[in-house]
CSV table of C-alpha atoms and ligand atoms in Angstrom, one decimal:
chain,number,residue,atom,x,y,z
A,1,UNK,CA,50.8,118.4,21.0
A,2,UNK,CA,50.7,115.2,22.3
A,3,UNK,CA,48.0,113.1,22.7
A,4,UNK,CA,47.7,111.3,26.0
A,5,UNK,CA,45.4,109.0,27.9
A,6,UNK,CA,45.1,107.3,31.3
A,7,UNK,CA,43.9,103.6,31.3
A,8,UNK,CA,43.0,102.7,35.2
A,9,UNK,CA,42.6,105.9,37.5
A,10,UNK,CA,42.8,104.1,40.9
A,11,UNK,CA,45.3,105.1,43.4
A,12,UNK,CA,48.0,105.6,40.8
A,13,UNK,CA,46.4,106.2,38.0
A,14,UNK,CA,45.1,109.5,39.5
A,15,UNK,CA,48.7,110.9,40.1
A,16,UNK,CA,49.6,110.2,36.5
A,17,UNK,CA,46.3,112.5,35.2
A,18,UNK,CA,47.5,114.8,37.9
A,19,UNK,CA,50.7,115.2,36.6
A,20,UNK,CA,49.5,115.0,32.3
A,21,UNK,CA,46.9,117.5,33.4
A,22,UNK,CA,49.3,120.3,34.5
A,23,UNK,CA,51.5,119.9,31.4
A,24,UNK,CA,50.6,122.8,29.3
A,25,UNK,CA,52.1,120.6,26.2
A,26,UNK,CA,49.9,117.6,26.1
A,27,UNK,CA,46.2,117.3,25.4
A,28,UNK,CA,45.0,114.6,27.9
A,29,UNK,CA,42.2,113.0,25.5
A,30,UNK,CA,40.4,111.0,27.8
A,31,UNK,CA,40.6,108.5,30.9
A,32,UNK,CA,39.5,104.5,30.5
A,33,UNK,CA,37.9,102.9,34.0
A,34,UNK,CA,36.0,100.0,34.2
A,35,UNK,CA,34.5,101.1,37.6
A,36,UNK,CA,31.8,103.5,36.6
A,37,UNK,CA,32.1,105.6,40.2
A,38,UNK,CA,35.5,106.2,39.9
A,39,UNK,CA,35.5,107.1,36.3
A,40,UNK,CA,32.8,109.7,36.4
A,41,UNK,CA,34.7,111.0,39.6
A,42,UNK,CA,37.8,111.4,38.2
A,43,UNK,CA,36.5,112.3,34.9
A,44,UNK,CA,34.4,114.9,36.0
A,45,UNK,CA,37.4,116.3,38.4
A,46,UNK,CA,40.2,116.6,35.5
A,47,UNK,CA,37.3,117.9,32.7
A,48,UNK,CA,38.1,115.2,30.3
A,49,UNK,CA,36.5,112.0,28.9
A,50,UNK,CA,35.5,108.6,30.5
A,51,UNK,CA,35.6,105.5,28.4
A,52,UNK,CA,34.3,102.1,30.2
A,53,UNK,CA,36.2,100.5,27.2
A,54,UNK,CA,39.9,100.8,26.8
A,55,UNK,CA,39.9,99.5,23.2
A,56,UNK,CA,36.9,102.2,22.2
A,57,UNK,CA,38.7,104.5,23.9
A,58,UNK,CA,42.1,103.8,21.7
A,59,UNK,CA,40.2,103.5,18.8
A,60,UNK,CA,38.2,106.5,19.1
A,61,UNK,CA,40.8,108.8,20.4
A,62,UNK,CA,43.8,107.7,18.9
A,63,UNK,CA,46.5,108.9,21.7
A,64,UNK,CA,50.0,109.2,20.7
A,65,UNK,CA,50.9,107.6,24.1
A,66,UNK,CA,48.8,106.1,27.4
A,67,UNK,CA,49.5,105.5,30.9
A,68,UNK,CA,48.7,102.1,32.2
A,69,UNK,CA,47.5,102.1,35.4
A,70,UNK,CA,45.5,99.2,36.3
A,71,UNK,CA,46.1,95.6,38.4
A,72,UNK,CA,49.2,94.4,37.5
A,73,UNK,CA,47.3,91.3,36.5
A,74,UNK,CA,46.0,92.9,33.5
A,75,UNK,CA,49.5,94.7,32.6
A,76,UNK,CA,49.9,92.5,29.9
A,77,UNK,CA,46.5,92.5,28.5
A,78,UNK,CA,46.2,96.0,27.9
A,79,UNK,CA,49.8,96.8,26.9
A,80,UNK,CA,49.8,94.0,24.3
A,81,UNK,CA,47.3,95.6,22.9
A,82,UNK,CA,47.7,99.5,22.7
A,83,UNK,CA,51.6,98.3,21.6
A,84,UNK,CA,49.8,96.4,18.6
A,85,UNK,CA,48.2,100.0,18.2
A,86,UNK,CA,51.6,101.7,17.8
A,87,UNK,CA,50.7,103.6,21.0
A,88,UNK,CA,53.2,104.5,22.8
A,89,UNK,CA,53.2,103.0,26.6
A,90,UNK,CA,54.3,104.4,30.1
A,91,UNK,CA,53.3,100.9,31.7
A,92,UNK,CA,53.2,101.0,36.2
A,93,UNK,CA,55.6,98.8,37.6
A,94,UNK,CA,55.9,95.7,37.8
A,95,UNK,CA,55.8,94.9,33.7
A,96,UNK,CA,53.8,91.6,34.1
A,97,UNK,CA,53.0,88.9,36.7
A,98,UNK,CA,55.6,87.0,35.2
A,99,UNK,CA,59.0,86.9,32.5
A,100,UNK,CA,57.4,85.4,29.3
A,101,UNK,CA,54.9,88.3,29.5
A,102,UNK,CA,57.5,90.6,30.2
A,103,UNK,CA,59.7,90.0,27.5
A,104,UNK,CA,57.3,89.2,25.4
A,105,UNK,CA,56.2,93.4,26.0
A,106,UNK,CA,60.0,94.6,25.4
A,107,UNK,CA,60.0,92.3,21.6
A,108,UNK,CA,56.3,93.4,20.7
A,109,UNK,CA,57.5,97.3,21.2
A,110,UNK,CA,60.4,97.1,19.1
A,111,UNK,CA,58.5,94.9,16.1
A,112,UNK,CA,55.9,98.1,16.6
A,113,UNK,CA,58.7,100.7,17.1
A,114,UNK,CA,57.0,102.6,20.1
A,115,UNK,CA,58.5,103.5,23.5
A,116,UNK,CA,57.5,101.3,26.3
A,117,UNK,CA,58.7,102.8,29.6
A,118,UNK,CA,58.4,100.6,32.6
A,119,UNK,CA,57.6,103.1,35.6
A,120,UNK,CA,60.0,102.3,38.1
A,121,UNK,CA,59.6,105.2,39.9
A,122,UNK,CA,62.9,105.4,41.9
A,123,UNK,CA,64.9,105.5,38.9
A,124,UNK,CA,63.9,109.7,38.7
A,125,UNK,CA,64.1,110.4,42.6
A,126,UNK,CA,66.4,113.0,42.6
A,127,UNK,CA,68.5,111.7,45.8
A,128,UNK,CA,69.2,108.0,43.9
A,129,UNK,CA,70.4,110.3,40.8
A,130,UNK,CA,72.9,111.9,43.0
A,131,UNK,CA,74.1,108.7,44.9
A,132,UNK,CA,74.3,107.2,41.8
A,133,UNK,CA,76.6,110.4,40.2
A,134,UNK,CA,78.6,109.6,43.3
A,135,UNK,CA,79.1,106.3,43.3
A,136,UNK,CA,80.1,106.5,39.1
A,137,UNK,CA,82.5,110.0,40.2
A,138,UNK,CA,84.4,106.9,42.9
A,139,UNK,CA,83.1,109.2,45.9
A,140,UNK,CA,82.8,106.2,47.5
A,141,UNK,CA,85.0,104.2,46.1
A,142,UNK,CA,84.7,100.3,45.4
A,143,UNK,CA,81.2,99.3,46.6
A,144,UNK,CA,81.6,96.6,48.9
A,145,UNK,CA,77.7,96.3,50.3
A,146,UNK,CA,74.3,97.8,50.2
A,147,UNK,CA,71.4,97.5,52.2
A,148,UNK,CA,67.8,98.5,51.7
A,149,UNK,CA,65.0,98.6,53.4
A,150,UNK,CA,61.5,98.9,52.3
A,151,UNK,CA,59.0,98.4,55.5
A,152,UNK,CA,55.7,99.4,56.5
A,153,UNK,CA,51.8,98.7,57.1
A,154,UNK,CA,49.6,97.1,55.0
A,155,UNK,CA,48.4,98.2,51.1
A,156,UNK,CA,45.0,97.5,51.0
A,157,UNK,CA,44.6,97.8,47.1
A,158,UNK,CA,47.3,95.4,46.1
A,159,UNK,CA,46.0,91.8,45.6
A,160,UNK,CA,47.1,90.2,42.2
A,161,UNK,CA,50.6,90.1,43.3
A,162,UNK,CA,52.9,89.7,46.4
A,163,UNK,CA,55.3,91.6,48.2
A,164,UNK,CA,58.5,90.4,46.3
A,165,UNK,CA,56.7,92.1,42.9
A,166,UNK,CA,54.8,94.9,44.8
A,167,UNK,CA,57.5,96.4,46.7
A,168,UNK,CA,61.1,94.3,46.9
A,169,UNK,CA,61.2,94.8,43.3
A,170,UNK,CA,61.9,98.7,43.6
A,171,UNK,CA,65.0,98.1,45.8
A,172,UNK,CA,65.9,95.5,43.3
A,173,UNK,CA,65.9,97.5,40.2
A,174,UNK,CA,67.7,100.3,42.3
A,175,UNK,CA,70.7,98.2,43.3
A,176,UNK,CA,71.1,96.8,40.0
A,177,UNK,CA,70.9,100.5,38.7
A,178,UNK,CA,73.6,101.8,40.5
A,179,UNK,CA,75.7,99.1,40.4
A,180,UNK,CA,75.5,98.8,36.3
A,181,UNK,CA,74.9,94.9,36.7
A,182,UNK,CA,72.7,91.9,37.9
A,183,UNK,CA,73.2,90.0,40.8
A,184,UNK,CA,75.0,86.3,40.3
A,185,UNK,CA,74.0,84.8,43.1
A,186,UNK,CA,70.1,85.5,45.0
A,187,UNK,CA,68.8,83.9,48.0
A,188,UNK,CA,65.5,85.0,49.4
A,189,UNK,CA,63.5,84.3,52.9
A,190,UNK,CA,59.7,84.6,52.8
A,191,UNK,CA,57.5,84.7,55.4
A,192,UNK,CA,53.6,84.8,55.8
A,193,UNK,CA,53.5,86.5,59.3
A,194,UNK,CA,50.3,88.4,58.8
A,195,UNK,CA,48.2,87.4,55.8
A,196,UNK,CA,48.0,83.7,55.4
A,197,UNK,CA,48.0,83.3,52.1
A,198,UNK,CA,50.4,85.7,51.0
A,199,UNK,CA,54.3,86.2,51.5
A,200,UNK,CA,53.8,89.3,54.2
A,201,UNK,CA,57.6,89.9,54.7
A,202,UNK,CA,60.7,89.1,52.7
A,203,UNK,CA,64.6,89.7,52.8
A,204,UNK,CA,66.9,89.4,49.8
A,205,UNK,CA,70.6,88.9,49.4
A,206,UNK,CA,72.1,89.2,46.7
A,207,UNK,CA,75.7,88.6,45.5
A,208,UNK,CA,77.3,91.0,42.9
A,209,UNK,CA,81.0,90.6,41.4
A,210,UNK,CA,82.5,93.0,44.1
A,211,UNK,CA,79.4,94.0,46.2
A,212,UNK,CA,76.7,92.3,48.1
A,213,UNK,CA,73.1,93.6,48.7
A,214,UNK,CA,70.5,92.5,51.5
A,215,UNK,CA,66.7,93.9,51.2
A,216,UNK,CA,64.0,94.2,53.7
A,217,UNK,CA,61.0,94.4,52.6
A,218,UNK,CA,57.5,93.8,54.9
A,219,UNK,CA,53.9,95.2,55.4
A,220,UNK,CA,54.3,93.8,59.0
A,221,UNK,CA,55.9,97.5,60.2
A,222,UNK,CA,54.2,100.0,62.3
A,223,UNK,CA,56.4,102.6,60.8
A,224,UNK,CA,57.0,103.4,56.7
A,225,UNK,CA,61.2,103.2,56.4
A,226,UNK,CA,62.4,103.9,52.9
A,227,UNK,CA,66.1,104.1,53.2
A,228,UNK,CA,69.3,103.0,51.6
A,229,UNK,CA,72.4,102.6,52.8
A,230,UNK,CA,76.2,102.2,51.1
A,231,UNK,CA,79.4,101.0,51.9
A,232,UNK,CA,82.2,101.7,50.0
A,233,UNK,CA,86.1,102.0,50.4
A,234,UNK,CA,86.4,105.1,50.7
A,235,UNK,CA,82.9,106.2,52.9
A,236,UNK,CA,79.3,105.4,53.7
A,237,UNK,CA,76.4,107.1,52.9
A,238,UNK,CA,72.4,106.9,54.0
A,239,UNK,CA,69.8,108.1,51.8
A,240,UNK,CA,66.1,108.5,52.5
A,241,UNK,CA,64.3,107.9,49.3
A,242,UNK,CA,60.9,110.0,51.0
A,243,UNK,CA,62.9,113.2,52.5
A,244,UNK,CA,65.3,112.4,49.2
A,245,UNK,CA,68.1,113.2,52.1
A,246,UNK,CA,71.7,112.1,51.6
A,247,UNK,CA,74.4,111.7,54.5
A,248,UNK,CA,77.7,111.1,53.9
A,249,UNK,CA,80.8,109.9,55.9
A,250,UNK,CA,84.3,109.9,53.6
A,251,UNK,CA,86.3,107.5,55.6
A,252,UNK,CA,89.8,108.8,56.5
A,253,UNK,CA,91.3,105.5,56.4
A,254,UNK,CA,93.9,106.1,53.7
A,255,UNK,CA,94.4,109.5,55.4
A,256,UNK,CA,95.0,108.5,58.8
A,257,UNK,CA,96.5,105.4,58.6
A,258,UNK,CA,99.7,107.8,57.1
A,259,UNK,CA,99.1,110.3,59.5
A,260,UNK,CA,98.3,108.5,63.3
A,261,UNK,CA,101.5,106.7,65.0
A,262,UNK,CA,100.1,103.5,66.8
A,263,UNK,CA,96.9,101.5,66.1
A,264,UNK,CA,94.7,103.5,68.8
A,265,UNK,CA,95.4,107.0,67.1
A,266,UNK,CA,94.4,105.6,64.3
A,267,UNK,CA,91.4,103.7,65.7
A,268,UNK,CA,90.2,106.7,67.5
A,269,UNK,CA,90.8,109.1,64.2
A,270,UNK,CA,88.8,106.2,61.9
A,271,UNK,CA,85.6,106.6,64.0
A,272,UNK,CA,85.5,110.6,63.5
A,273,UNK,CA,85.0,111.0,59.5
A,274,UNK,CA,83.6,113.9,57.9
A,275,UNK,CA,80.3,114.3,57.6
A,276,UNK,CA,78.8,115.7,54.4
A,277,UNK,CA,75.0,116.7,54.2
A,278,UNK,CA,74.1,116.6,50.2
A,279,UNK,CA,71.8,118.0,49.2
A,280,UNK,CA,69.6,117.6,46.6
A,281,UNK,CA,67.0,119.9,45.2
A,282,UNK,CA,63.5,117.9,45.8
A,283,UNK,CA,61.1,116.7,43.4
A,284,UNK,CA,58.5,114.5,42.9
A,285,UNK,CA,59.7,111.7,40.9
A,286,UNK,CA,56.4,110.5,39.0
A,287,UNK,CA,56.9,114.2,37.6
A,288,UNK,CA,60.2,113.0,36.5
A,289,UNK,CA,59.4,109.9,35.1
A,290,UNK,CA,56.2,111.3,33.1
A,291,UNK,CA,59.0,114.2,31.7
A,292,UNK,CA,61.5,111.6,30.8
A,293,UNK,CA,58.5,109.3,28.4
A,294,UNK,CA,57.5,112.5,26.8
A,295,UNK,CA,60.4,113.7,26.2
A,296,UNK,CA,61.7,110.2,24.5
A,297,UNK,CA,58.6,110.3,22.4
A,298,UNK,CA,59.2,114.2,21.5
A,299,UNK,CA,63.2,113.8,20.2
A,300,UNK,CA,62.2,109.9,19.1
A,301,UNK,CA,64.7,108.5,21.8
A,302,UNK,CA,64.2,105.1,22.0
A,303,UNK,CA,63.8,103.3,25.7
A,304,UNK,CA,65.0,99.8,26.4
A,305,UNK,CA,62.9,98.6,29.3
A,306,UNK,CA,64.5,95.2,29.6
A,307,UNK,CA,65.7,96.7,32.8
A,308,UNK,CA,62.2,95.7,34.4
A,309,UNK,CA,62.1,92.5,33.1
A,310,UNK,CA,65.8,91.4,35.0
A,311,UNK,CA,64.0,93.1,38.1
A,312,UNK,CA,60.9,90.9,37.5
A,313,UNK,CA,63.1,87.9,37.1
A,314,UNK,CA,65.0,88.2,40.9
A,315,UNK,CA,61.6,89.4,42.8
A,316,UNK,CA,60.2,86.1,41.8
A,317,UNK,CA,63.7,83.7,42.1
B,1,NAD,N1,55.2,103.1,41.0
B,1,NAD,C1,54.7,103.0,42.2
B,1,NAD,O1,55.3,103.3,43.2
B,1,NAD,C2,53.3,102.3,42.4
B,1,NAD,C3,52.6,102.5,43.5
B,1,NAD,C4,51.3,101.9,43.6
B,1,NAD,C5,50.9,101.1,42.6
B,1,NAD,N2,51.7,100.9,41.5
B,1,NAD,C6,51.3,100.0,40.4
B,1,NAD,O2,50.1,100.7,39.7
B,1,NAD,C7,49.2,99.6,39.2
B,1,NAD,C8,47.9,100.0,39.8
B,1,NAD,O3,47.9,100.0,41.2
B,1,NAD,P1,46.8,100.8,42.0
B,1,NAD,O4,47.3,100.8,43.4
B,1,NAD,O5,46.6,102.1,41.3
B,1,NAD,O6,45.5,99.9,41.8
B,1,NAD,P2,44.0,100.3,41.9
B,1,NAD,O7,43.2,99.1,42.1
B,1,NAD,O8,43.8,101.4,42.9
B,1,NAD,O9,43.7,100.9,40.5
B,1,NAD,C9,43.5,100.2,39.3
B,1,NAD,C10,42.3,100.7,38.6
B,1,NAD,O10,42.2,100.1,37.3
B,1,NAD,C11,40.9,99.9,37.0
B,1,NAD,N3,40.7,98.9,35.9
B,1,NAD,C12,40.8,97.6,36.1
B,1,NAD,N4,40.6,97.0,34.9
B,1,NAD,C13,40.4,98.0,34.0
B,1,NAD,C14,40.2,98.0,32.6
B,1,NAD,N5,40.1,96.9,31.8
B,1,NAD,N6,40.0,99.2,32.0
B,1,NAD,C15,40.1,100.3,32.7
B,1,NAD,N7,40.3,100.4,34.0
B,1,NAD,C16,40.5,99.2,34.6
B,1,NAD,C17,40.3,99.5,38.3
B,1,NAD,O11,38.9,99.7,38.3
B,1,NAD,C18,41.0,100.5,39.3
B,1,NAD,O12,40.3,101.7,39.4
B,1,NAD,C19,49.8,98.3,39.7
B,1,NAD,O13,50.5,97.7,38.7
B,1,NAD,C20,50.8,98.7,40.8
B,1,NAD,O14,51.8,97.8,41.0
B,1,NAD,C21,52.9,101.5,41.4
């Protein structure tokens, strides 16, 4: 049975011990927070350990593997040292404040051969899975453009780092996921509309060898939107990375452009495609994501996280 502890229970750290603690095949060891009220809390509420010292708590314990869950500040910090411990490391996303730390991470977990998985969560949703088996099967054909968007209110808890690395970076690492590349070209707007001395609001382009990509990205929104749209040559298709919903329209252009005799038939046939409803059976992606770094550590499959380092490097060009 694996060993496992939780470094940080804030706001995510509790959804990771939530998760480890209905696992029937780990032993979740013990929990490191440096605020006494939360620890005892969350200690007291999942029966297992509180540590007010992450290195005692390594050293005492020795888990097989921890979760990282504090200010992305002190990513680097922690993870440099429970990597140095051979532990293996589910660290929250974003790696590091910046790319030295980052890559630094990705070297120092090879040189200790242990997993380091960076937990961008959207990799497991279940809907981007199934747009991204799509868009690999040709359902779509050539991608031509993609669009996210990534709005909503205020987070409260997020101060060490700005909206680019806080949220933008999830789209980011999405788009370069199911495209298989990086972007060549990236432009970016900020804007402090709200908070003074933060960027509030932010839109990306970027510029892939066929494709091009625009995200939104704010806390200036009355309303949470979490949706991604694709065009391709042959359809278009919106997902909703909350209700993990997929539309589809498959474009009858090759179709119709056979079929209709003059250029209104044809115009009026174009703007009637099929619509397809996919679905996908839902699940809570942090579930996946959690399953996916055990199971590594279990059949000793090795994880290249370098992924979140390219992400890191565009959410702060
Ligand atoms: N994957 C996602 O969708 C997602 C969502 C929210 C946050 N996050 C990431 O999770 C991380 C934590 O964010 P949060 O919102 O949970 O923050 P938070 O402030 O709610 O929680 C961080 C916790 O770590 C504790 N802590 C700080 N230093 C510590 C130390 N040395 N030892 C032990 N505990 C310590 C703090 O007391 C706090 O309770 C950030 O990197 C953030 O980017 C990811």
């Amino acid at each position: 049975m694996l060993k496992i502890a939780v470094i940080g229970v804030g706001n995510m750290g509790k959804n990771h011990l939530r998760v480890y603690s209905n696992l029937p095949t780990i032993n979740l060891v013990a929990i490191a927070e440096i605020d006494e009220n939360i620890g005892n809390k969350i200690a007291k509420k999942f029966q297992t350990k509180l540590y007010k010292d992450y290195k005692k708590l390594v050293n005492d314990e020795r888990p097989d593997a921890v979760s990282i869950c504090v200010q992305t500040s002190l990513h680097f910090e922690i993870a440099k040292y429970c990597l140095s411990q051979g532990i293996h490391i589910l660290l929250e996303k974003p790696i590091t404040t910046n790319v030295r730390e980052g890559k630094k991470l990705i070297s120092l977990a090879k040189k200790n051969t242990v997993n380091l998985l960076v937990g961008h969560i959207e990799r497991y949703n279940p809907a981007v899975r199934k747009v991204k088996e799509m868009i690999d099967k040709g359902d779509l054909g050539k991608i031509t453009a993609i669009t996210a968007r990534r709005v909503g209110g205020f987070p409260p808890q997020i101060r060490d780092v700005n909206i680019c690395a806080d949220l933008a970076i999830h789209d980011i690492d999405i788009i370069n996921f199911l495209l298989d590349e990086f972007p060549k070209e990236i432009s970016v707007n900020k804007q402090r509309v709200h908070i003074r001395k933060r960027d509030d609001s932010v839109e990306f382009f970027m510029k892939y060898k066929n494709a091009s990509a625009y995200i939104q990205t704010n806390w200036i929104t009355p309303v949470k939107i979490r949706k991604l749209n694709i065009t391709g040559t042959e359809g278009y298709l919106e997902m909703d990375y909350v209700s993990q919903k997929i539309e589809f329209y498959k474009s009858n252009y090759s179709k119709f452009k056979e079929e209709s005799k003059d250029f209104s038939d044809f115009v009026l046939l174009f703007s009637q495609p099929d619509k397809i409803d996919i679905t996908v059976a839902k699940k809570e992606p942090l579930k996946e994501e959690i399953s996916y770094f055990l199971n590594c550590i279990e059949n000793k499959i090795k994880i290249d996280s370098s992924f979140a380092v390219e992400a890191l490097k565009i959410a702060l060009s």
